[in-house]
XYZ file of C-alpha atoms in Angstrom:
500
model
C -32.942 -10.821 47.160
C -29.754 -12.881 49.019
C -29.424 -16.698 48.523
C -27.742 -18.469 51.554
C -25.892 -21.485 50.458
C -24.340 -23.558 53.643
C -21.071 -25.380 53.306
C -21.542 -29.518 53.108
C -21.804 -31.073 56.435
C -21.652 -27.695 58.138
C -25.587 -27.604 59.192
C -26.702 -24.211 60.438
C -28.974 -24.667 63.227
C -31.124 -21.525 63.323
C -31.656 -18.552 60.698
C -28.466 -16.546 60.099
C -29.368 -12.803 61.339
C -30.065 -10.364 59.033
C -27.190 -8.000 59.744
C -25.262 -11.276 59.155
C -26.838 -11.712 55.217
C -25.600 -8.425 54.488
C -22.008 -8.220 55.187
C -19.246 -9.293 53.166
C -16.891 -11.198 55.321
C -17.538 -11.305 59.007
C -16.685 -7.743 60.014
C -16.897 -6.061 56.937
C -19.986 -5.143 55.998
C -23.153 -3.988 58.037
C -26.842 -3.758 57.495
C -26.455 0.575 56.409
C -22.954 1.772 55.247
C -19.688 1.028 55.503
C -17.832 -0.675 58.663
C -14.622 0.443 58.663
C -13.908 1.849 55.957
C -14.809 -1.305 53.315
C -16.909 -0.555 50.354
C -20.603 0.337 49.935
C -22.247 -3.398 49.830
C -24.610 -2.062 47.163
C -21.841 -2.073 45.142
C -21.303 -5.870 45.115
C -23.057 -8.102 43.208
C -21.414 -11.043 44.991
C -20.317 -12.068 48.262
C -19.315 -14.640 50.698
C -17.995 -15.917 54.049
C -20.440 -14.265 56.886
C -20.328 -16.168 59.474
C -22.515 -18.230 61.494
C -22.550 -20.733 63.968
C -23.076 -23.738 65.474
C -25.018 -24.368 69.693
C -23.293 -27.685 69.527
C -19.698 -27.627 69.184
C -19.586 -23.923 69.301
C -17.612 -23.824 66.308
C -18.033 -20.947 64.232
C -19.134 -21.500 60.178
C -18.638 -19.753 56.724
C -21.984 -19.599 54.187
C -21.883 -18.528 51.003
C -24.315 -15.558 49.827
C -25.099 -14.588 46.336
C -26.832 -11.620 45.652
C -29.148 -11.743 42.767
C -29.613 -8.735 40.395
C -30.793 -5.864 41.842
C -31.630 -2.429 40.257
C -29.653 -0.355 42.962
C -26.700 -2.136 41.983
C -23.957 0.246 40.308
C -22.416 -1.318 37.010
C -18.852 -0.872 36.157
C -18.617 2.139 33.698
C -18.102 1.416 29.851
C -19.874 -2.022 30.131
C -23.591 -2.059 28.860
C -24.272 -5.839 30.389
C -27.767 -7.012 30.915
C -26.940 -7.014 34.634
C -25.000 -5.297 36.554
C -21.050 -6.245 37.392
C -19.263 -4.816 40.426
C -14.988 -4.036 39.346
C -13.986 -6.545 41.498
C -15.668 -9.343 40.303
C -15.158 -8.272 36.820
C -11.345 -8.184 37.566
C -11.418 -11.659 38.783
C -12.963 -12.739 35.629
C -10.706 -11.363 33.535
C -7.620 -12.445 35.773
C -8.583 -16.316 35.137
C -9.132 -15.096 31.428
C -5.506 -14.478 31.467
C -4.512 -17.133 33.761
C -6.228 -19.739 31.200
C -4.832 -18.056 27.910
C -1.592 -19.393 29.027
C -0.744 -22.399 27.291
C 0.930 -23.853 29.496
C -1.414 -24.809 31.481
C -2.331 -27.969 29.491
C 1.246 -29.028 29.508
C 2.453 -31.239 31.829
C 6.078 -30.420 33.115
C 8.949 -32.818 35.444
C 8.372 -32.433 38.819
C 11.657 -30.823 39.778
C 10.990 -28.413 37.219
C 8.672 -25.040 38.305
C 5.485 -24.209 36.155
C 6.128 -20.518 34.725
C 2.608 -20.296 34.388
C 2.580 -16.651 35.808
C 5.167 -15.002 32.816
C 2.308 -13.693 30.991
C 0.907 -11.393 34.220
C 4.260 -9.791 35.273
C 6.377 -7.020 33.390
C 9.917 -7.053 33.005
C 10.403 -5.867 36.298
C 8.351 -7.503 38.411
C 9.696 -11.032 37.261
C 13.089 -9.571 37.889
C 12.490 -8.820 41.421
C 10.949 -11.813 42.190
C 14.378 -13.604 40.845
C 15.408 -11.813 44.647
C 12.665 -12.891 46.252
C 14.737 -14.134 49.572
C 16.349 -11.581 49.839
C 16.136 -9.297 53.401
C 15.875 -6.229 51.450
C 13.164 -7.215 49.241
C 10.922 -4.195 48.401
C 7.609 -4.942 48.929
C 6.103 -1.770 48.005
C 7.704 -0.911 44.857
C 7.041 -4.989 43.981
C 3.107 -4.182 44.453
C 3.224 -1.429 42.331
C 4.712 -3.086 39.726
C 2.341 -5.916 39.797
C -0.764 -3.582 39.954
C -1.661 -3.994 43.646
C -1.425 -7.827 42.977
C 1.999 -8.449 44.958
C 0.050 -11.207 47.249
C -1.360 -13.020 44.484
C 1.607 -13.141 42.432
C 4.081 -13.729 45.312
C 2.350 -16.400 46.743
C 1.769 -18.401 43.974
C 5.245 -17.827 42.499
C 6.557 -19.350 46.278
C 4.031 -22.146 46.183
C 5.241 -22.949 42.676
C 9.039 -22.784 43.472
C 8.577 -25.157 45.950
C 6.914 -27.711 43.682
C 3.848 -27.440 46.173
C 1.074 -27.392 43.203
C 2.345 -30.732 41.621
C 3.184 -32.766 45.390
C -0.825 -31.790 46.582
C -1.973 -32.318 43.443
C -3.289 -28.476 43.855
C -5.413 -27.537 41.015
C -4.247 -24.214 39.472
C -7.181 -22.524 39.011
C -8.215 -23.215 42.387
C -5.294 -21.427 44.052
C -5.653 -18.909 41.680
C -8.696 -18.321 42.757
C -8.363 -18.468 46.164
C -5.270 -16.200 46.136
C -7.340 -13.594 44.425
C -9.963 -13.823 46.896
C -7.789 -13.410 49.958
C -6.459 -10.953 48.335
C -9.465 -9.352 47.900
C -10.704 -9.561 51.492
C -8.146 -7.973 52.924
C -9.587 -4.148 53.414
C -7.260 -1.924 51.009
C -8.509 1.038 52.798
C -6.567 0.346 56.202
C -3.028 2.106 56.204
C -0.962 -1.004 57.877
C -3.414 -3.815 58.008
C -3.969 -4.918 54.332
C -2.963 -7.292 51.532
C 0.697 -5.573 50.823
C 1.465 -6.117 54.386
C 0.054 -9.901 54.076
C 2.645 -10.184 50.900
C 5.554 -8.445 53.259
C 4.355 -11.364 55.835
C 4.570 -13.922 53.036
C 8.321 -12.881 51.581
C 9.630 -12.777 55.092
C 8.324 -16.042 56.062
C 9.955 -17.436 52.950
C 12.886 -16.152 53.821
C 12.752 -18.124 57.229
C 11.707 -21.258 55.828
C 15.416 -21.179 53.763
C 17.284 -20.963 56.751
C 19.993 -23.933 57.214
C 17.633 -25.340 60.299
C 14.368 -24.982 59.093
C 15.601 -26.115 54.996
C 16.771 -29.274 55.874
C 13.764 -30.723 58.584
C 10.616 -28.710 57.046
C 8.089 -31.058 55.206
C 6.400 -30.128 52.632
C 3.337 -29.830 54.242
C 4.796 -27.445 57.135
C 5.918 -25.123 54.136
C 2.808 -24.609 52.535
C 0.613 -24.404 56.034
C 3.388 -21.612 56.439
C 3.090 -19.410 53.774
C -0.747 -20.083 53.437
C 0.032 -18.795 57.127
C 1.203 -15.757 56.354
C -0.722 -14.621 53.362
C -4.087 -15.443 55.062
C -2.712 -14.056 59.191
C -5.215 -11.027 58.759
C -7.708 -11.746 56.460
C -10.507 -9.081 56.798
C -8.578 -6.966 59.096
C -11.016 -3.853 60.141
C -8.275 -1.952 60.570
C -8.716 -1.429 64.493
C -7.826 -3.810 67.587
C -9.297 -6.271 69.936
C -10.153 -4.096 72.488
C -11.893 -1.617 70.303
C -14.080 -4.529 69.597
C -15.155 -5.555 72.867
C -15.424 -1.993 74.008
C -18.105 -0.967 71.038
C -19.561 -4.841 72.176
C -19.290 -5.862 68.568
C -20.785 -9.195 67.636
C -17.279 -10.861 67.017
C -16.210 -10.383 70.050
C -19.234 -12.334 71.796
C -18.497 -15.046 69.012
C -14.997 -15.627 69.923
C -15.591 -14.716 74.200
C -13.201 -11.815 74.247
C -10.237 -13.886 73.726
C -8.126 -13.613 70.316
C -10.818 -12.201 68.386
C -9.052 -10.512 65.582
C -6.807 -13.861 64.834
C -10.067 -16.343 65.325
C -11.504 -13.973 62.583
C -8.827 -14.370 60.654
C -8.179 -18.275 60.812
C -12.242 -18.598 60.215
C -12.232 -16.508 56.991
C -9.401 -18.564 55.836
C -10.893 -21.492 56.484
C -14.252 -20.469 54.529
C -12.268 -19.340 51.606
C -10.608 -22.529 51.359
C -13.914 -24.753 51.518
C -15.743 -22.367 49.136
C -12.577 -22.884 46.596
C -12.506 -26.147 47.445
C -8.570 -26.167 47.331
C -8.404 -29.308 49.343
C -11.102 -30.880 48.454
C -9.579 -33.253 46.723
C -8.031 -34.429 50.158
C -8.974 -36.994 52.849
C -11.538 -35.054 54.854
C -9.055 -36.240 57.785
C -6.313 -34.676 56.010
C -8.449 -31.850 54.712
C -9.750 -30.983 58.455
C -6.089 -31.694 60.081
C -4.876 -28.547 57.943
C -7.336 -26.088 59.086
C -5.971 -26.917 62.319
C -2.833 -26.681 62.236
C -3.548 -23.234 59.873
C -6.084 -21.953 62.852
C -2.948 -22.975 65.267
C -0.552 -20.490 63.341
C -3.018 -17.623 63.183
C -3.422 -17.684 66.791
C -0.023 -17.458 67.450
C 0.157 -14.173 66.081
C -1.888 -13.047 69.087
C 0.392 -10.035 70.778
C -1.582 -10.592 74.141
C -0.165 -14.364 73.708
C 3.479 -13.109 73.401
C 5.048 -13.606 76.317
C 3.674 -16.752 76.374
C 5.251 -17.997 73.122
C 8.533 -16.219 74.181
C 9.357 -18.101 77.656
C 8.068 -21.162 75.866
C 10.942 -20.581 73.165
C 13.227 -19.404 75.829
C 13.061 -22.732 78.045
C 13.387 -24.530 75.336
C 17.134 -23.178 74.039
C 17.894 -22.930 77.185
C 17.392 -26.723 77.641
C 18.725 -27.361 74.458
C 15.623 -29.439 73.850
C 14.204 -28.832 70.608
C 14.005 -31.588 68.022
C 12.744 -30.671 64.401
C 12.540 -34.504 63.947
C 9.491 -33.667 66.025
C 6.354 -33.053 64.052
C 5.082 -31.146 67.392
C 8.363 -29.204 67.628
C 8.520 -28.306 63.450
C 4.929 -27.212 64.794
C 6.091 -24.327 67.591
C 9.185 -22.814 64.787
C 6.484 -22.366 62.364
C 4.858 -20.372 65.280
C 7.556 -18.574 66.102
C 8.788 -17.783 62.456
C 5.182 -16.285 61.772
C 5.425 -14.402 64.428
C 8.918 -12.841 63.692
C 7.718 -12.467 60.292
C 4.544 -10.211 61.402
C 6.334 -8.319 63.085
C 9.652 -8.018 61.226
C 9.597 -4.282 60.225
C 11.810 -3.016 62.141
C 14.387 -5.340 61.428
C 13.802 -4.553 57.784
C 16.520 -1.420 56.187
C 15.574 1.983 57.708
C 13.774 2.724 54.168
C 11.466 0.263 54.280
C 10.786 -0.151 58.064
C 10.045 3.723 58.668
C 7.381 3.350 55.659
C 5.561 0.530 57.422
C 5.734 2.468 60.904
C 4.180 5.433 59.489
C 1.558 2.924 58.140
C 0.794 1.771 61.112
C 1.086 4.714 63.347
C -1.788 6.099 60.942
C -4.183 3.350 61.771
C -3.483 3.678 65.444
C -3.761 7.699 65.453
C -7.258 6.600 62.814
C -8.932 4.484 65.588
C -7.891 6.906 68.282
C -9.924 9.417 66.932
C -12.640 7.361 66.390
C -12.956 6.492 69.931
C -12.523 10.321 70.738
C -15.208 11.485 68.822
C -17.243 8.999 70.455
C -15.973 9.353 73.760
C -14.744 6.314 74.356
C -11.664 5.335 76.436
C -8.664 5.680 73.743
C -6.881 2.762 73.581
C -2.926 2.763 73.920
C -0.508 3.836 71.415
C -3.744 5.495 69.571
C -3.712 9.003 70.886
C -1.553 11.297 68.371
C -1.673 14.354 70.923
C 0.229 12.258 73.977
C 2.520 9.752 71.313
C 4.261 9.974 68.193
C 5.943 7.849 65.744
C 8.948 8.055 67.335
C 7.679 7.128 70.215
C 5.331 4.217 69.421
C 8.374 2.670 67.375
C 10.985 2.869 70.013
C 8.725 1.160 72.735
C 7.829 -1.876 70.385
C 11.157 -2.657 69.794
C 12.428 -2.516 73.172
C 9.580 -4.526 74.632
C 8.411 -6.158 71.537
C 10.887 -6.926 68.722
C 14.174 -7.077 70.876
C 13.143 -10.038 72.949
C 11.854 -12.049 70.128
C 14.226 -11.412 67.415
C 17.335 -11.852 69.785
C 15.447 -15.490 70.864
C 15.406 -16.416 67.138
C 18.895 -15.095 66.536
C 20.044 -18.285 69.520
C 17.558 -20.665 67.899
C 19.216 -20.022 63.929
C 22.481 -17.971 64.662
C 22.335 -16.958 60.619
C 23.846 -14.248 58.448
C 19.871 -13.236 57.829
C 19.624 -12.816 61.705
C 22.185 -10.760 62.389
C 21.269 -8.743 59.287
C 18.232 -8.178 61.029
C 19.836 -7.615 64.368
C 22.091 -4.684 62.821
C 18.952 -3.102 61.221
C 17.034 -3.564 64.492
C 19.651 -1.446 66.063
C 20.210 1.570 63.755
C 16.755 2.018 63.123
C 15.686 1.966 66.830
C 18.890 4.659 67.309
C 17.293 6.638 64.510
C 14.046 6.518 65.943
C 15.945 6.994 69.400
C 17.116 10.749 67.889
C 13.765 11.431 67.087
C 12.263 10.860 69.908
C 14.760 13.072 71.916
C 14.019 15.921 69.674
C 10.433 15.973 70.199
C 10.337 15.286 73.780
C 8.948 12.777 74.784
C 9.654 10.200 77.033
C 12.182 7.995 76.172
C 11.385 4.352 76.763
C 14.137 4.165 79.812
C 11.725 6.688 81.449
C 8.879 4.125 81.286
C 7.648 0.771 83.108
C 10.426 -1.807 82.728
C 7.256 -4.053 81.997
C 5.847 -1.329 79.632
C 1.933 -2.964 79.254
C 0.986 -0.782 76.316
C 2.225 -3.330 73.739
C 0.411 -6.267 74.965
C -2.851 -4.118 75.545
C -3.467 -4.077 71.922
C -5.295 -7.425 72.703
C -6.804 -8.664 75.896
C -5.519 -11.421 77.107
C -6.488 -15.337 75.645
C -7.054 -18.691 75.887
C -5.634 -21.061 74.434
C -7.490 -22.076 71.129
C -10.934 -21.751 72.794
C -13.856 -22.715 70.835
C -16.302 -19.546 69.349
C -19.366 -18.836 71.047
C -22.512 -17.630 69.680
C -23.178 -13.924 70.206
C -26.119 -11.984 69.952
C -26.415 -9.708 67.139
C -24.942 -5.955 67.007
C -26.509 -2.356 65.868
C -24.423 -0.469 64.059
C -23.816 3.589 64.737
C -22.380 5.342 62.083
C -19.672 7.033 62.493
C -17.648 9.875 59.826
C -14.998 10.128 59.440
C -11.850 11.805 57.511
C -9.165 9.764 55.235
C -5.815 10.348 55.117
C -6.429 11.365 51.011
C -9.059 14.015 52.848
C -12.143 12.187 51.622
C -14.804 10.813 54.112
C -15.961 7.609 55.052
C -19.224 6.082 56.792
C -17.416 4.019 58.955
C -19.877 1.947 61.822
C -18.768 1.385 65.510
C -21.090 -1.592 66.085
C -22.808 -1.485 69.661
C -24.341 -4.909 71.037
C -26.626 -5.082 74.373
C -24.939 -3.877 77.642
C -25.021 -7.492 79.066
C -21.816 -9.202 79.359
């Protein structure tokens, strides 16, 4: 039995689909297995943020659904409960348990002064790293293992706290906490690129932008922490394939959001329904409240790649004219944009031992949905067929026509000793990648279009902003398929009507 709870003032104006009660998320669940790759919903004993919708404004909204005990449910091992308690929401518990042991969280502390609220959760070495924080060569992935797959929880909440953010919003601390946790959470640990350690890698890098000399000294407060919420929220629920996969398998979402910036709409939505189910700024104006979803939704959606070269000429004619003003909320605005996006995109510019781990990351989940869409015979989307492209490849083409332009437009706008850091790693790792790519043989990217369209074919092209539409619901077709580990999955390619 599933309880629908609707968010206040959100009304829903007809009954929320079936296939809708059963997911966890908005893409991640379906009515039968697995979408994806996420875990069996039997398995949960809790869940949240489907989405529905409204005919009137078009705007797309988050319920809450609570499952009540049910027999099939699986309970974690070693526990004899009454009921049955999924691992995840058993480590949540326990993660406030610890969170509210500490002491300190009934003390008050100066404002200038940083809560270490967090000492109790790290080891030696974890708190040591994060003592480096902002610096370039900040290792993610050894920082997640240290923290127990927790590095977006922790890292976010040790940024938010350096800045003094918790005590200037009056944020309470086991709302963030719990919030954090449940991003975390939603972001699908199963995809090779797409999940919460890259979010954290998004985070660190974005803090590292917000300290340059520029951005340090016209930043408010409130464009810092709408920036790193930003980043550690940019692709919530990821399902680990692209845009056009969606609308090609006419899944649901992309009805919802018309085709245009699907995956980032997604994204910016689940955020949003996280944050109203925590309540985190509830506490606010509802103006205020509503004013930062907006400006949140306005920094996901810049992270569109379709939208690049938009974003780019708009950053371009604006150094060249000299003309940006960071006295300008509007301006502040557009280098938040553009800092997200260099941070989302930053690994290549990151040293050659980091950057080559994220590219075989995401060359995985590229080669992962390409042979998805082959064993369904679908049209294989770009970059995502391992027999015609490799690593070397893939990587060489987005950073000539992807990275290059953008990064060497941000090294104008803040002419830094972190850009040109990132400049010199841009350019040794794309000659190392250059090597490989003449040893296997393929084509080089001087051999291809100057105007390359692969990269910005990961997405169709969007509007800006639009408004979601309703969409009619989606039957799933399940789909095997083989990890990377050699296990398999019951993955779902959902298939709406043939109607446009």
């Amino acid at each position: 039995m599933e309880v629908c709870y609707q968010l206040p003032v959100l009304p829903l104006d007809r009954p929320v689909p079936k296939h809708v009660l059963s997911r966890r998320g908005a893409i991640s669940f379906s009515s039968s297995s697995s979408l994806f790759g996420a875990p069996d919903p039997r398995q949960l004993s809790q869940r949240r943020g489907a989405i529905s919708y409204d005919s009137s404004d078009q705007t797309a909204l988050y319920i809450r659904m609570l499952a009540c005990s049910d027999s099939s449910l699986i309970p974690d091992p070693g526990f004899s409960s009454a009921g049955p308690v999924s691992g995840r929401r058993l480590r949540r518990l326990l993660s406030f348990q610890r969170y509210l042991h500490s002491s300190r969280l009934l003390r008050g502390t100066p404002h200038l002064n940083p809560l270490h609220i967090l000492d109790e959760d790290y080891t030696g070495q974890a708190k040591c790293m994060l003592e480096r924080v902002a610096t370039w060569n900040f290792d993610i992935f050894l920082y997640d293992r240290l923290t127990n797959g927790n590095s977006l929880v922790t890292l976010t909440f040790h940024l938010l706290n350096q800045y003094g953010l918790l005590e200037l919003f009056q944020l309470d601390m086991v709302k963030l906490w719990r919030f954090l946790v449940m991003v975390q959470e939603d972001y699908h640990s199963l995809n090779p690129y797409h999940n919460a350690v890259h979010a954290a890698d998004v985070t660190q890098a974005m803090y590292c932008y917000l300290r340059e000399p520029k951005l340090a000294k016209s930043l408010t407060s409130c464009d810092i922490l709408l920036g790193l919420l930003a980043a550690a929220t940019h692709d919530l629920d990821h399902p680990g394939v692209n845009q056009p996969f969606l609308i090609k398998t006419n899944h649901y979402l992309a009805k919802l959001y018309r085709n245009s910036s699907v995956l980032e709409n997604h994204h910016w939505r689940s955020a949003v329904g996280l944050l109203r189910e925590t309540g985190l700024f509830s506490h606010l104006p509802a103006e205020d409240g509503l004013k930062m979803e907006h400006q949140l939704g306005s920094l996901i959606l810049a992270t569109d790649i379709s939208r690049q070269n938009e974003y780019l000429g708009k950053f371009r004619t604006h150094l060249d004219q000299d003309d940006l003003y960071l006295s300008n909320a509007s301006h502040r605005h557009f280098i938040l944009q553009m800092a997200l996006k260099c941070a989302d995109i930053c690994n290549p510019c990151r040293p050659w031992e980091l950057s080559k781990q994220w590219s075989e990351k995401v060359t995985e989940e590229f080669f992962h949905q390409g042979d998805i869409e082959k064993k369904h015979r679908l049209e294989v989307s770009p970059l995502c067929d391992s027999q015609s492209n490799s690593m070397a490849n893939i990587q060489i083409g987005f950073m000539t026509y992807v990275v290059e332009p953008l990064f060497a437009e941000w090294g104008r706008f803040s002419d830094t000793r972190l850009s040109q850091t990132m400049l010199g790693h841009l350019g040794l790792n794309k000659a190392s990648w250059g090597g490989l790519v003449q040893q296997e043989g393929f084509s080089s990217p001087e051999e291809l279009e100057p105007s390359s369209p692969a990269f910005f074919t990961m997405s169709t092209p969007a509007v800006t902003e639009s408004e979601p539409e309703s969409a009619s619901a989606a039957e799933p077709i399940a789909v095997t398929m083989a990890t990377a580990t050699g296990e398999t999955n019951y993955k779902e390619i959902p298939q709406g009507s043939k109607e446009s």
